[in-house]
PDB file of C-alpha atoms in Angstrom:
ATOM      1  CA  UNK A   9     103.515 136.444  76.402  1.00 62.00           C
ATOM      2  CA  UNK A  10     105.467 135.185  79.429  1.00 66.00           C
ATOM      3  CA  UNK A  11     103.013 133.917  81.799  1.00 88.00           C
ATOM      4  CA  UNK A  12     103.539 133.534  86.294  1.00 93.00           C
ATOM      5  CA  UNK A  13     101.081 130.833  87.749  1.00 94.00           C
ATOM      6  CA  UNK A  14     100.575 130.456  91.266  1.00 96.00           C
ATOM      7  CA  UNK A  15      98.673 127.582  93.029  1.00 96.00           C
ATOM      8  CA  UNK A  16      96.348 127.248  95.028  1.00 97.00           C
ATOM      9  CA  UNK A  17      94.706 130.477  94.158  1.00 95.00           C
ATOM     10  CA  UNK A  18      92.443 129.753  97.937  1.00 96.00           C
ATOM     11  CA  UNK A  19      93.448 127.819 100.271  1.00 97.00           C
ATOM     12  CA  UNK A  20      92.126 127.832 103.752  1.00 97.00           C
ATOM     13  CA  UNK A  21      94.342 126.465 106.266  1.00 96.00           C
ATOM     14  CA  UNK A  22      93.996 125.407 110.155  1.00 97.00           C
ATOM     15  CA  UNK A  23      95.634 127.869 112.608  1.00 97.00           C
ATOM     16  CA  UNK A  24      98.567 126.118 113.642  1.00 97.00           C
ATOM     17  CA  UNK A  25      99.366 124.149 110.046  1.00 97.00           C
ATOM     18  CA  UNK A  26     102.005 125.167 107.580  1.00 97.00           C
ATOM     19  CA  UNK A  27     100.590 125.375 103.837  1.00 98.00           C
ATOM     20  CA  UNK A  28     102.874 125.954 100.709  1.00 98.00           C
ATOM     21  CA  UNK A  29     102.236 128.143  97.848  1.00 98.00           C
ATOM     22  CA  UNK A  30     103.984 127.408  94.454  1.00 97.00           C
ATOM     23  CA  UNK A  31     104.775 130.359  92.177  1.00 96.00           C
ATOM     24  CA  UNK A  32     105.696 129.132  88.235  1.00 95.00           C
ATOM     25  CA  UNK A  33     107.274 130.689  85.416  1.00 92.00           C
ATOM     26  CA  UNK A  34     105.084 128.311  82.656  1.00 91.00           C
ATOM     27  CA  UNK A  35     107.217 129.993  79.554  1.00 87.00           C
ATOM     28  CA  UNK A  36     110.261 131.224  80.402  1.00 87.00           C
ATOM     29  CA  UNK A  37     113.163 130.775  82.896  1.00 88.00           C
ATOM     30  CA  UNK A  38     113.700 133.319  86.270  1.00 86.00           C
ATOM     31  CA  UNK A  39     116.491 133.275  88.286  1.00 81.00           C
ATOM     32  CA  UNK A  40     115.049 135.986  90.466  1.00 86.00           C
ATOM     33  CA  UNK A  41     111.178 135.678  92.145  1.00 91.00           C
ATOM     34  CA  UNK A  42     109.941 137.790  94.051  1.00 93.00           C
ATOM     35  CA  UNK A  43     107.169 137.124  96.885  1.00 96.00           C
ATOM     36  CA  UNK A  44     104.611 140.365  97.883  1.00 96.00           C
ATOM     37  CA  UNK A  45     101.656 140.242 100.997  1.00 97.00           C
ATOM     38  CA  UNK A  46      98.632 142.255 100.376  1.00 95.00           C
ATOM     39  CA  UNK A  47      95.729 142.932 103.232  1.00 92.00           C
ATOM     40  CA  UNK A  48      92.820 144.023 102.199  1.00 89.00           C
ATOM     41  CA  UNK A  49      92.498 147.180 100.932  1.00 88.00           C
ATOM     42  CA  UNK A  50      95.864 148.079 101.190  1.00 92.00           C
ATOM     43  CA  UNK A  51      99.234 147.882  98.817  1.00 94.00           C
ATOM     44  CA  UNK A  52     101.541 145.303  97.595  1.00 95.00           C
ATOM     45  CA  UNK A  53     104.313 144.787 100.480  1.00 94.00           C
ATOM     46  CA  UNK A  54     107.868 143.047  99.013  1.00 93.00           C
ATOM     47  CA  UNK A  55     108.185 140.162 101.374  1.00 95.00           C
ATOM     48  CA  UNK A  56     111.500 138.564  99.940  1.00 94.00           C
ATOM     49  CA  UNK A  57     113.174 137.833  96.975  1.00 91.00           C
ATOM     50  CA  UNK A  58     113.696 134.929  95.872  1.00 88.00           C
ATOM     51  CA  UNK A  59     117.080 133.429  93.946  1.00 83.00           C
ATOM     52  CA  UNK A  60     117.418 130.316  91.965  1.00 83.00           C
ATOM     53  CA  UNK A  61     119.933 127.841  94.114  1.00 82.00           C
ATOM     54  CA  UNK A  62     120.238 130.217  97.098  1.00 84.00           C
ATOM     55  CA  UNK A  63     118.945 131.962  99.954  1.00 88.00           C
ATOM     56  CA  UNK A  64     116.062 134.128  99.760  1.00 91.00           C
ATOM     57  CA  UNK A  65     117.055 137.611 101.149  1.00 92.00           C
ATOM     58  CA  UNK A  66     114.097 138.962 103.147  1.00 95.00           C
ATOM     59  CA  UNK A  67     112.704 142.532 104.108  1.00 93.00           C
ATOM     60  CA  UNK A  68     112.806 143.898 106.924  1.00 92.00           C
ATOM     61  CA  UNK A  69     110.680 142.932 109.183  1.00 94.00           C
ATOM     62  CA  UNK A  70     109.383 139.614 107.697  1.00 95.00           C
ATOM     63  CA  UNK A  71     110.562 136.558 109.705  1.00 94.00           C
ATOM     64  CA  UNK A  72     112.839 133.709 106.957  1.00 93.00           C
ATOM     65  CA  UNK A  73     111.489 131.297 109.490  1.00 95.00           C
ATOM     66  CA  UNK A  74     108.302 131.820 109.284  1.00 96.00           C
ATOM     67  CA  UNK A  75     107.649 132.252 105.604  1.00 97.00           C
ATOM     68  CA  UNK A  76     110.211 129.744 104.308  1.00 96.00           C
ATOM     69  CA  UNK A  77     110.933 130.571 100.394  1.00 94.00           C
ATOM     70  CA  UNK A  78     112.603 127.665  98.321  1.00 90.00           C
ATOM     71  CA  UNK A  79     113.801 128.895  94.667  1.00 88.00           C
ATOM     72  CA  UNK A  80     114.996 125.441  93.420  1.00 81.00           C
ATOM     73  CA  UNK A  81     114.883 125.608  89.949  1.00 88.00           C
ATOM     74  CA  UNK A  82     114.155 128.045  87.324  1.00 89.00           C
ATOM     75  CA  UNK A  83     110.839 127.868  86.492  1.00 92.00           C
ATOM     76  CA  UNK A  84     110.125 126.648  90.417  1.00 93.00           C
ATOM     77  CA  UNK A  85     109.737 129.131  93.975  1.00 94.00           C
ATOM     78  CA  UNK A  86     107.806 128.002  96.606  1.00 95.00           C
ATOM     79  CA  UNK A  87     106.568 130.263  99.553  1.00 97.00           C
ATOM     80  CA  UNK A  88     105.647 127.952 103.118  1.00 97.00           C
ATOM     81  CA  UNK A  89     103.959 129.954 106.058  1.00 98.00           C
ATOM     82  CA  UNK A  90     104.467 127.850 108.839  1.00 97.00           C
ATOM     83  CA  UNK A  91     102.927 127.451 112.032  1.00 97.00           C
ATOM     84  CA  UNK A  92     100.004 129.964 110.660  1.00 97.00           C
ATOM     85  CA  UNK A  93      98.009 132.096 112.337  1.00 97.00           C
ATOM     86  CA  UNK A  94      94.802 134.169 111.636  1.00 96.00           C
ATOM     87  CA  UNK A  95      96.651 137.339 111.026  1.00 96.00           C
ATOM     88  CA  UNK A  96      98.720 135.852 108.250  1.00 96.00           C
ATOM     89  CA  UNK A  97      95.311 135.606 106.495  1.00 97.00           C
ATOM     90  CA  UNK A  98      96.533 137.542 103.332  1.00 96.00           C
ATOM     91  CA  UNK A  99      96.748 137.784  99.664  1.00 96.00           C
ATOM     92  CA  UNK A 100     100.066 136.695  98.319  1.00 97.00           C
ATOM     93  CA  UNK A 101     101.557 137.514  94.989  1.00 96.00           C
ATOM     94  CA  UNK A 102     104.638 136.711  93.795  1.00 95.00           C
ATOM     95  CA  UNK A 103     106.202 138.015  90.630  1.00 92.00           C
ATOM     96  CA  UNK A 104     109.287 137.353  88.150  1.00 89.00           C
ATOM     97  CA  UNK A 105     111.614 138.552  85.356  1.00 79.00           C
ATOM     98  CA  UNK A 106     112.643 136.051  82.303  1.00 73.00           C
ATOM     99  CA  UNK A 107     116.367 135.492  82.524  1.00 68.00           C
ATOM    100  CA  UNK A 108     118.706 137.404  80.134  1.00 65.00           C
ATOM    101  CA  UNK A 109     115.664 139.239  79.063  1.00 58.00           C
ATOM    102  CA  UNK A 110     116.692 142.986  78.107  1.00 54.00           C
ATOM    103  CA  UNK A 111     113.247 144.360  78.766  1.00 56.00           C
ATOM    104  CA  UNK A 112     111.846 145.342  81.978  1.00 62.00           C
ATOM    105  CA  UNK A 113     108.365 143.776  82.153  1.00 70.00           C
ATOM    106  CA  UNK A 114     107.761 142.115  85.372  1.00 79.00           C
ATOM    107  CA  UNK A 115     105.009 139.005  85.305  1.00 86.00           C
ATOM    108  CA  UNK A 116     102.832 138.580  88.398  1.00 91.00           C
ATOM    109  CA  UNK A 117     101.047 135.482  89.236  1.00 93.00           C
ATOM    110  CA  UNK A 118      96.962 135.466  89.472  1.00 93.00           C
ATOM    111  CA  UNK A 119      97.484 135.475  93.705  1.00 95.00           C
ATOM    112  CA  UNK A 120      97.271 133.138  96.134  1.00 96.00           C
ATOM    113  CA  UNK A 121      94.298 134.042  98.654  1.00 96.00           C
ATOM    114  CA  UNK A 122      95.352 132.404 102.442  1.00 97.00           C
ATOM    115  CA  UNK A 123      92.589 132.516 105.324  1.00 97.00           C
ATOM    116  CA  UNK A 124      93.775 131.010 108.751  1.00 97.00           C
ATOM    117  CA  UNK A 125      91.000 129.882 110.584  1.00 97.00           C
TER     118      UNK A 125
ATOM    119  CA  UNK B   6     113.926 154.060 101.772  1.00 79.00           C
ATOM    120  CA  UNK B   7     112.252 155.506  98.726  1.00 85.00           C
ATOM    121  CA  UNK B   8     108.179 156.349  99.469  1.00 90.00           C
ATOM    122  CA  UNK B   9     105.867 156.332  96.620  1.00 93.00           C
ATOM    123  CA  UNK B  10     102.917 158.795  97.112  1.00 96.00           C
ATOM    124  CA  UNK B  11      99.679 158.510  95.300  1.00 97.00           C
ATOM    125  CA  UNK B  12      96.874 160.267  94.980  1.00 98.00           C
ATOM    126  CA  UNK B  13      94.040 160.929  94.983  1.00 97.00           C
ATOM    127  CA  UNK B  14      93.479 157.399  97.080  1.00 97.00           C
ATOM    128  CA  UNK B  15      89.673 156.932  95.512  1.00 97.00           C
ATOM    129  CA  UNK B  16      88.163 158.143  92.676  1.00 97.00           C
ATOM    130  CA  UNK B  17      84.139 158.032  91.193  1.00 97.00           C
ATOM    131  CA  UNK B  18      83.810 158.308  87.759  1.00 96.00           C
ATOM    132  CA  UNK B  19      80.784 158.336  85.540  1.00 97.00           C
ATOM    133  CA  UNK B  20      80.973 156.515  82.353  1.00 97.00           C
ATOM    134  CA  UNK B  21      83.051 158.790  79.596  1.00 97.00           C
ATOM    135  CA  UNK B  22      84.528 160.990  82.055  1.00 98.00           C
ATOM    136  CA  UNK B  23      88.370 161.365  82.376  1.00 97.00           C
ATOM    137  CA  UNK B  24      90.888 161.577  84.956  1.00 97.00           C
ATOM    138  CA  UNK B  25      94.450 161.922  85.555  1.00 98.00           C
ATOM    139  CA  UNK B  26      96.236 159.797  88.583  1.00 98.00           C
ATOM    140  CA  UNK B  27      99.223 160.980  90.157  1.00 98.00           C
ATOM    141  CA  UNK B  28     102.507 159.309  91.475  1.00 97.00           C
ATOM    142  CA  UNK B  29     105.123 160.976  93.710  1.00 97.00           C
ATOM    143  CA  UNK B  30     108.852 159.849  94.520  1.00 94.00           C
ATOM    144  CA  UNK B  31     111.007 160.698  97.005  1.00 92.00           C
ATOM    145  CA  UNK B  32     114.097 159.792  95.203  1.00 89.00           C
ATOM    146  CA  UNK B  33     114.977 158.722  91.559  1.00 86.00           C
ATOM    147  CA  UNK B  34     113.730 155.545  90.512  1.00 85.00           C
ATOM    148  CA  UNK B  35     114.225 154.155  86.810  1.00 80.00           C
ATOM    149  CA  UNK B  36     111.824 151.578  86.826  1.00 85.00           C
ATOM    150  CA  UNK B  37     108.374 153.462  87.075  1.00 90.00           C
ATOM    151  CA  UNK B  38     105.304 150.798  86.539  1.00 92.00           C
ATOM    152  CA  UNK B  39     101.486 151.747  86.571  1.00 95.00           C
ATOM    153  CA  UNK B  40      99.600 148.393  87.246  1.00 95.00           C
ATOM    154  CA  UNK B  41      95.814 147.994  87.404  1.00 96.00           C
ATOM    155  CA  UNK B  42      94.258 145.161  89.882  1.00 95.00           C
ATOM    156  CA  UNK B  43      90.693 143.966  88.522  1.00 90.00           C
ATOM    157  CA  UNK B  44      88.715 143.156  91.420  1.00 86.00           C
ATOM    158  CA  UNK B  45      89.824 139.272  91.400  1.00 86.00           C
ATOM    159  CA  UNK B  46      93.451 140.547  92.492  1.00 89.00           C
ATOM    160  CA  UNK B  47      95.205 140.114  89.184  1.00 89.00           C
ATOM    161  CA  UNK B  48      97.615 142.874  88.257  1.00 91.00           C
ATOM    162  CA  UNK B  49      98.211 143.786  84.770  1.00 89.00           C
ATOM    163  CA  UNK B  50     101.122 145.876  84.127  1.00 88.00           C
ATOM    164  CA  UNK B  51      99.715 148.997  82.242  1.00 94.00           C
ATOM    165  CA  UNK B  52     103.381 150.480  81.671  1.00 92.00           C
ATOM    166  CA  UNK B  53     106.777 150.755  82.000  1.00 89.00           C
ATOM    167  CA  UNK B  54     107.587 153.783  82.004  1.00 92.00           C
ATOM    168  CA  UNK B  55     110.748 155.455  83.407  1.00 90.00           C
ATOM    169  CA  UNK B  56     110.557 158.434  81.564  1.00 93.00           C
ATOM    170  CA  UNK B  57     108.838 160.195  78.573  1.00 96.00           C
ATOM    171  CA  UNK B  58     105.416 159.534  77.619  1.00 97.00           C
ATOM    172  CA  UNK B  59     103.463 156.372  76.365  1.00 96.00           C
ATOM    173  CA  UNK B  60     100.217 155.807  75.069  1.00 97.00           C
ATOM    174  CA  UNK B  61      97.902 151.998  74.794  1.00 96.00           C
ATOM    175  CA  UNK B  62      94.430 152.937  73.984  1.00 97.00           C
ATOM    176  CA  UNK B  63      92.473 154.704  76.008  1.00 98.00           C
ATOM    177  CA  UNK B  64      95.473 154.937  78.670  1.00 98.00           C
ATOM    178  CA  UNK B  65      98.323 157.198  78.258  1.00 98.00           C
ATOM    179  CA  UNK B  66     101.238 157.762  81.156  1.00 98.00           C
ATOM    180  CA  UNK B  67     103.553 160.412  81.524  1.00 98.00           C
ATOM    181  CA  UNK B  68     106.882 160.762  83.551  1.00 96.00           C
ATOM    182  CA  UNK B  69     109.152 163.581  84.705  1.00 96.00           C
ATOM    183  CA  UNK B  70     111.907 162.114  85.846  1.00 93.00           C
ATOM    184  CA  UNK B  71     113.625 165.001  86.971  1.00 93.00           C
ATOM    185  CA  UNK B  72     110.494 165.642  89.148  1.00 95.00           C
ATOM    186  CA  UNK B  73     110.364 162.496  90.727  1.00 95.00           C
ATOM    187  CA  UNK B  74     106.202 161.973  89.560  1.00 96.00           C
ATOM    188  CA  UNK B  75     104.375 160.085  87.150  1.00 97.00           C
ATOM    189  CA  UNK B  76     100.893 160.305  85.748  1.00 98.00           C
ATOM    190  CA  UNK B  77      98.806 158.209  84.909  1.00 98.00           C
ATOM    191  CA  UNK B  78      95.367 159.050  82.049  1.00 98.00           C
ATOM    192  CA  UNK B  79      92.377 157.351  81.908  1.00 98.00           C
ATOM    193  CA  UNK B  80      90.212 159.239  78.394  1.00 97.00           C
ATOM    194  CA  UNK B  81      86.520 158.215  78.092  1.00 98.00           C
ATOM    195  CA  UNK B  82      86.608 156.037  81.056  1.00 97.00           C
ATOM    196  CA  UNK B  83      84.523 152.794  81.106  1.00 97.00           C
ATOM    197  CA  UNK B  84      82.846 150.569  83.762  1.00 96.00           C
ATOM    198  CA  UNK B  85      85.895 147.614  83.064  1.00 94.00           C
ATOM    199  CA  UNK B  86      88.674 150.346  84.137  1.00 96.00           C
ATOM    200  CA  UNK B  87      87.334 150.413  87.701  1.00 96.00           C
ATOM    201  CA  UNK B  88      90.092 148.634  90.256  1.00 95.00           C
ATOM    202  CA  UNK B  89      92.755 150.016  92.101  1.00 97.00           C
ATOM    203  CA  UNK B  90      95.990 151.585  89.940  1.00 98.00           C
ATOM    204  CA  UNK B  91      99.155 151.128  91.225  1.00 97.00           C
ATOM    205  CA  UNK B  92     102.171 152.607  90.524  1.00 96.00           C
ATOM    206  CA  UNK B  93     105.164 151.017  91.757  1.00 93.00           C
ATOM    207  CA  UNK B  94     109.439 151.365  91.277  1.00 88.00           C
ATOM    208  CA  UNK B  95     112.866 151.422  93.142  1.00 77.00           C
ATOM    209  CA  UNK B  96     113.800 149.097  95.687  1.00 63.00           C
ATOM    210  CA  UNK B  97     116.712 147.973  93.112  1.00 65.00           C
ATOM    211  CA  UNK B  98     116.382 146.142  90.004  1.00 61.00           C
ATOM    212  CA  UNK B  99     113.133 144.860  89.579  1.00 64.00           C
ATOM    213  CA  UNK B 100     112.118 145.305  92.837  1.00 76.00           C
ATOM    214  CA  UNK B 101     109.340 146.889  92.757  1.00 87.00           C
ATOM    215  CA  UNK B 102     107.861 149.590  95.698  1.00 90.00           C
ATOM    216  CA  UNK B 103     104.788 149.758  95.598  1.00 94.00           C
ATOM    217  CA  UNK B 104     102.176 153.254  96.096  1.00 95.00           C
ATOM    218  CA  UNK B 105      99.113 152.890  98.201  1.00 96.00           C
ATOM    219  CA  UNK B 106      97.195 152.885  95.153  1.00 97.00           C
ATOM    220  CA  UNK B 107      94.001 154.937  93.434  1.00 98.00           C
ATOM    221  CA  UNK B 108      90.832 153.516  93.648  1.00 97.00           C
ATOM    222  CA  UNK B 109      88.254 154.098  90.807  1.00 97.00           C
ATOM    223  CA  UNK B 110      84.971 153.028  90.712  1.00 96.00           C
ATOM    224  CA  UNK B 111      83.250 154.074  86.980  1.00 97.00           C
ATOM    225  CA  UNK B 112      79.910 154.106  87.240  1.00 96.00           C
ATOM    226  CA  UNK B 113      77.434 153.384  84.175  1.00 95.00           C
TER     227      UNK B 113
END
């Protein structure tokens, strides 16, 4: 089955550094990714989604220049947090769709666990 | 925009019991999910289920579309099923909104 990888899965990060996290569609190709935050204990929250050779449309409330997305190929989207900070200490997940794919099955990476220190 | 209401928000099991999770719209969605996260953060998708009824094992899922909710059956329920459920749709195609999620814990 179609299979999302993310890298790093941990990463621990000065306060103050940017660090990227890759999100990969190993099988398939997806024009559309989609990037989710989860604190501890609590739910998924959609930070943007993510479009092959275009701009990433963010929600509400999440800042584009802050967590810069880069969807540059198919199989490719990349979140940076930049300049981090202690409260951006989160789990990330991002998720995608195969293109032309009928079905409705969306594929989540394994997570990327961020601590700022 | 549309809120997804679960419930209940934990859940203690012993070994072989059952239980039956709940998941409330506030507007039409046709992209209903039930996902389970293992304690390592992975989600699984369990179903896709916009309407009707589906059944994988030990797991079955109904929805009423009409009703706006979704539920979600756990039969004979084992240590390994313990993890937060989410259910999760709207937002648009593929976009998934997620509920707060259930937490079970199945005890031996």
């Amino acid at each position: 089955g179609a299979v999302v990888s993310q890298h790093p899965s941990r990463v621990i990060c000065k306060s103050g550094t940017s660090v990227k996290i890759e999100c990969r569609s190993l099988d398939f190709q997806a024009t559309t990714m989609f990037w989710y935050r989860q604190f501890p204990k609590q739910s998924l929250m959609l930070m943007a989604t993510s479009n092959e050779g275009s701009k990433a449309t963010y929600e509400q409330g999440v800042e584009k220049d802050k967590f810069l997305i880069n969807h540059a190929s198919l199989t490719l989207s990349t979140l940076t947090v930049t300049s981090a900070h202690p409260e951006d200490s989160s789990f990330y997940i991002c998720s995608a769709r195969e293109r032309g794919d009928s079905g409705n099955t969306i594929y989540f990476g394994e997570g990327s666990w961020l601590t700022v220190v | 925009g549309i809120q997804v209401e679960q419930s209940p928000p934990d859940l203690i099991l012993q070994e072989g019991a059952n239980s039956t999770l709940r998941c409330n719209f506030s507007d039409s969605v046709n992209n209903l999910q039930w996902f389970h996260q293992n304690p390592w953060g992975q989600l699984i998708n369990l179903f896709y289920i916009p309407s009707g009824t589906k059944q994988n094992g030990r797991l079955s899922a109904t929805t009423v579309a009409t009703e706006r909710y979704s539920l979600l059956y756990i039969s004979s329920s084992q240590t390994t099923d313990s993890g937060v459920y989410f259910c999760a749709g709207g937002g648009g195609y593929n976009k998934l909104i997620f509920g707060a999620g259930t937490r079970l814990a199945v005890h031996p």
